């Protein structure tokens, strides 16, 4: 990937990872219940799940590009419109309130990993998002596999660091989510909408 494209993708990945979602909330709650060290199993499970979804999205895009190279431009415009719609939805969403419930039985490490994996893969909206998100950064003149490796590794690293930070700050960040979560949602929603407008126009 070109360096400028990768930097934009990195920024977008950070914004996506910071947006409250099932896996970030799972890391937050497991961090409060089990501690940051054991929550690593939850986080790694989620990273595996996200990487698998990126692979599925890239596989589908590769098949479409082999059928017609011009389909990438269509995907960029459709994906851009979808990202704008997501940004509007996120802007309008209220702040999140996470209530921790007491658990008498402690989950094993394999169960924590499985919860993280299933949380990432069980949401069909994630795959749809990647289908809209990834075409904005694909260069059809370069190898798709190499771009997949760069995109997957970048997002997995960002997601890992963000979720681990959430697990470490579990007790401190919960009140902030309740008080400032709506403003944060608006910032992330604006970022998604900006990506949806700028990238299709800039290519």
Short mmCIF file of C-alpha atoms in Angstrom, two decimals:
data_model
loop_
_atom_site.label_atom_id
_atom_site.label_comp_id
_atom_site.label_asym_id
_atom_site.label_seq_id
_atom_site.Cartn_x
_atom_site.Cartn_y
_atom_site.Cartn_z
CA UNK A 1 0.00 0.00 0.00
CA UNK A 2 1.10 3.56 -0.65
CA UNK A 3 2.20 5.28 2.56
CA UNK A 4 -0.41 8.05 2.37
CA UNK A 5 -3.18 5.47 1.83
CA UNK A 6 -1.92 3.41 4.75
CA UNK A 7 -1.82 6.45 7.05
CA UNK A 8 -5.45 7.28 6.21
CA UNK A 9 -6.37 3.63 6.76
CA UNK A 10 -4.55 3.67 10.11
CA UNK A 11 -6.47 6.76 11.22
CA UNK A 12 -9.76 5.21 10.12
CA UNK A 13 -8.90 1.95 11.92
CA UNK A 14 -8.20 3.85 15.13
CA UNK A 15 -11.55 5.63 14.83
CA UNK A 16 -13.32 2.33 14.18
CA UNK A 17 -11.62 0.61 17.13
CA UNK A 18 -12.46 3.48 19.48
CA UNK A 19 -16.13 3.37 18.52
CA UNK A 20 -18.06 1.51 21.25
CA UNK A 21 -19.14 -1.90 20.00
CA UNK A 22 -19.74 -5.46 21.28
CA UNK A 23 -16.05 -6.38 21.49
CA UNK A 24 -14.91 -3.16 23.12
CA UNK A 25 -17.68 -3.49 25.71
CA UNK A 26 -16.76 -7.14 26.23
CA UNK A 27 -13.13 -6.17 26.84
CA UNK A 28 -14.31 -3.45 29.21
CA UNK A 29 -16.56 -5.75 31.23
CA UNK A 30 -14.08 -8.64 31.30
CA UNK A 31 -11.36 -6.23 32.35
CA UNK A 32 -13.46 -5.19 35.33
CA UNK A 33 -14.47 -8.77 36.18
CA UNK A 34 -11.27 -10.73 35.52
CA UNK A 35 -8.45 -8.20 35.19
CA UNK A 36 -6.51 -7.04 32.14
CA UNK A 37 -4.18 -10.05 32.00
CA UNK A 38 -6.94 -12.67 31.66
CA UNK A 39 -8.91 -10.38 29.35
CA UNK A 40 -6.07 -10.85 26.84
CA UNK A 41 -7.75 -14.15 25.91
CA UNK A 42 -10.98 -12.28 25.13
CA UNK A 43 -9.09 -9.68 23.09
CA UNK A 44 -7.08 -12.24 21.10
CA UNK A 45 -10.28 -14.13 20.30
CA UNK A 46 -11.82 -10.92 18.97
CA UNK A 47 -8.72 -10.13 16.88
CA UNK A 48 -8.91 -13.59 15.30
CA UNK A 49 -12.59 -13.03 14.54
CA UNK A 50 -12.02 -9.62 12.96
CA UNK A 51 -9.12 -10.96 10.87
CA UNK A 52 -11.36 -13.76 9.57
CA UNK A 53 -14.04 -11.24 8.60
CA UNK A 54 -11.48 -9.07 6.81
CA UNK A 55 -10.33 -12.19 4.93
CA UNK A 56 -13.93 -12.98 3.91
CA UNK A 57 -14.48 -9.40 2.75
CA UNK A 58 -11.23 -9.39 0.77
CA UNK A 59 -12.06 -12.78 -0.78
CA UNK A 60 -15.39 -11.44 -1.98
CA UNK A 61 -13.81 -8.25 -3.31
CA UNK A 62 -11.13 -10.27 -5.12
CA UNK A 63 -13.78 -12.37 -6.84
CA UNK A 64 -15.68 -9.25 -7.89
CA UNK A 65 -12.54 -7.57 -9.22
CA UNK A 66 -11.68 -10.63 -11.29
CA UNK A 67 -15.13 -10.41 -12.87
CA UNK A 68 -14.87 -6.68 -13.57
CA UNK A 69 -12.23 -4.15 -12.56
CA UNK A 70 -14.73 -1.28 -12.88
CA UNK A 71 -16.82 -2.76 -10.06
CA UNK A 72 -14.35 -1.30 -7.55
CA UNK A 73 -15.49 2.24 -8.39
CA UNK A 74 -19.11 1.23 -7.84
CA UNK A 75 -18.21 -0.42 -4.52
CA UNK A 76 -16.40 2.73 -3.42
CA UNK A 77 -19.46 4.91 -4.02
CA UNK A 78 -21.89 2.43 -2.47
CA UNK A 79 -19.51 1.87 0.45
CA UNK A 80 -19.05 5.60 0.87
CA UNK A 81 -22.82 6.09 1.10
CA UNK A 82 -23.01 3.29 3.67
CA UNK A 83 -20.25 4.85 5.77
CA UNK A 84 -22.09 8.18 5.70
CA UNK A 85 -25.26 6.41 6.87
CA UNK A 86 -23.33 4.71 9.67
CA UNK A 87 -21.85 8.04 10.69
CA UNK A 88 -25.31 9.60 10.92
CA UNK A 89 -26.58 6.66 12.98
CA UNK A 90 -23.60 6.89 15.32
CA UNK A 91 -24.03 10.67 15.66
CA UNK A 92 -27.64 10.18 16.76
CA UNK A 93 -26.96 7.29 19.15
CA UNK A 94 -26.94 8.00 22.91
CA UNK A 95 -23.99 7.41 25.20
CA UNK A 96 -23.47 3.86 26.35
CA UNK A 97 -24.14 2.77 29.90
CA UNK A 98 -22.36 -0.40 30.94
CA UNK A 99 -23.76 -2.15 33.98
CA UNK A 100 -21.57 -4.90 35.38
CA UNK A 101 -23.43 -7.85 36.83
CA UNK A 102 -21.92 -10.08 39.46
CA UNK A 103 -20.77 -13.50 38.29
CA UNK A 104 -20.15 -16.26 40.78
CA UNK A 105 -18.53 -18.66 38.33
CA UNK A 106 -15.30 -17.51 36.71
CA UNK A 107 -14.94 -18.35 33.05
CA UNK A 108 -11.92 -20.32 31.90
CA UNK A 109 -9.38 -18.87 29.48
CA UNK A 110 -10.80 -20.92 26.58
CA UNK A 111 -14.28 -19.55 27.32
CA UNK A 112 -12.96 -15.98 27.34
CA UNK A 113 -11.28 -16.58 23.97
CA UNK A 114 -14.45 -18.11 22.56
CA UNK A 115 -16.60 -15.20 23.74
CA UNK A 116 -14.27 -12.70 22.07
CA UNK A 117 -14.19 -14.72 18.84
CA UNK A 118 -17.96 -15.19 18.64
CA UNK A 119 -18.66 -11.58 19.57
CA UNK A 120 -16.57 -10.45 16.59
CA UNK A 121 -17.96 -12.97 14.09
CA UNK A 122 -21.60 -13.16 15.16
CA UNK A 123 -22.46 -9.60 14.12
CA UNK A 124 -23.31 -9.50 10.38
CA UNK A 125 -23.01 -5.72 10.43
CA UNK A 126 -19.23 -6.09 10.90
CA UNK A 127 -18.85 -8.00 7.62
CA UNK A 128 -21.08 -5.47 5.88
CA UNK A 129 -18.96 -2.66 7.30
CA UNK A 130 -15.74 -4.22 6.02
CA UNK A 131 -17.37 -4.67 2.63
CA UNK A 132 -17.93 -0.91 2.56
CA UNK A 133 -14.72 0.07 4.35
CA UNK A 134 -11.99 -1.90 2.58
CA UNK A 135 -12.73 -0.89 -1.06
CA UNK A 136 -11.92 2.71 -0.15
CA UNK A 137 -8.27 1.71 0.32
CA UNK A 138 -7.72 -1.01 -2.30
CA UNK A 139 -5.37 -0.31 -5.18
CA UNK A 140 -6.29 -2.74 -8.01
CA UNK A 141 -2.85 -2.20 -9.55
CA UNK A 142 -1.17 -3.83 -6.54
CA UNK A 143 -1.38 -7.37 -5.20
CA UNK A 144 -4.57 -7.94 -3.24
CA UNK A 145 -3.01 -10.50 -0.91
CA UNK A 146 -0.24 -8.12 0.18
CA UNK A 147 -2.83 -5.39 0.77
CA UNK A 148 -4.93 -7.83 2.81
CA UNK A 149 -1.94 -8.69 5.02
CA UNK A 150 -1.19 -5.00 5.62
CA UNK A 151 -4.84 -4.12 6.31
CA UNK A 152 -5.48 -7.11 8.57
CA UNK A 153 -2.23 -6.65 10.52
CA UNK A 154 -2.84 -2.92 10.96
CA UNK A 155 -6.41 -3.29 12.15
CA UNK A 156 -5.60 -6.27 14.38
CA UNK A 157 -2.79 -4.34 16.06
CA UNK A 158 -4.93 -1.25 16.60
CA UNK A 159 -7.88 -3.29 17.88
CA UNK A 160 -5.64 -5.23 20.27
CA UNK A 161 -4.10 -2.09 21.75
CA UNK A 162 -7.44 -0.27 22.12
CA UNK A 163 -9.21 -3.22 23.76
CA UNK A 164 -6.29 -3.89 26.10
CA UNK A 165 -6.31 -0.23 27.11
CA UNK A 166 -10.05 -0.50 27.80
CA UNK A 167 -9.46 -3.59 29.94
CA UNK A 168 -6.73 -1.78 31.88
CA UNK A 169 -8.91 1.28 32.47
CA UNK A 170 -12.17 -0.62 32.98
CA UNK A 171 -13.25 1.00 36.25
CA UNK A 172 -12.12 4.50 35.29
CA UNK A 173 -13.65 4.65 31.82
CA UNK A 174 -17.17 3.44 32.70
CA UNK A 175 -18.28 6.76 34.28
CA UNK A 176 -16.79 8.64 31.33
CA UNK A 177 -18.78 6.51 28.88
CA UNK A 178 -21.96 7.48 30.69
CA UNK A 179 -21.15 11.22 30.82
CA UNK A 180 -19.21 11.88 27.61
CA UNK A 181 -20.19 8.95 25.44
CA UNK A 182 -22.65 10.89 23.28
CA UNK A 183 -20.07 13.52 22.36
CA UNK A 184 -17.55 10.80 21.58
CA UNK A 185 -20.10 9.03 19.37
CA UNK A 186 -20.57 12.26 17.45
CA UNK A 187 -16.82 12.59 16.87
CA UNK A 188 -16.60 9.03 15.54
CA UNK A 189 -19.76 9.48 13.49
CA UNK A 190 -18.27 12.59 11.90
CA UNK A 191 -15.09 10.64 11.09
CA UNK A 192 -17.07 7.88 9.34
CA UNK A 193 -19.11 10.41 7.36
CA UNK A 194 -15.94 12.27 6.35
CA UNK A 195 -14.34 9.05 5.12
CA UNK A 196 -17.52 8.20 3.23
CA UNK A 197 -17.49 11.56 1.44
CA UNK A 198 -13.77 12.14 0.90
CA UNK A 199 -12.39 8.81 -0.25
CA UNK A 200 -14.69 8.09 -3.22
CA UNK A 201 -14.21 11.69 -4.42
CA UNK A 202 -10.44 11.56 -3.96
CA UNK A 203 -9.84 8.45 -6.09
#
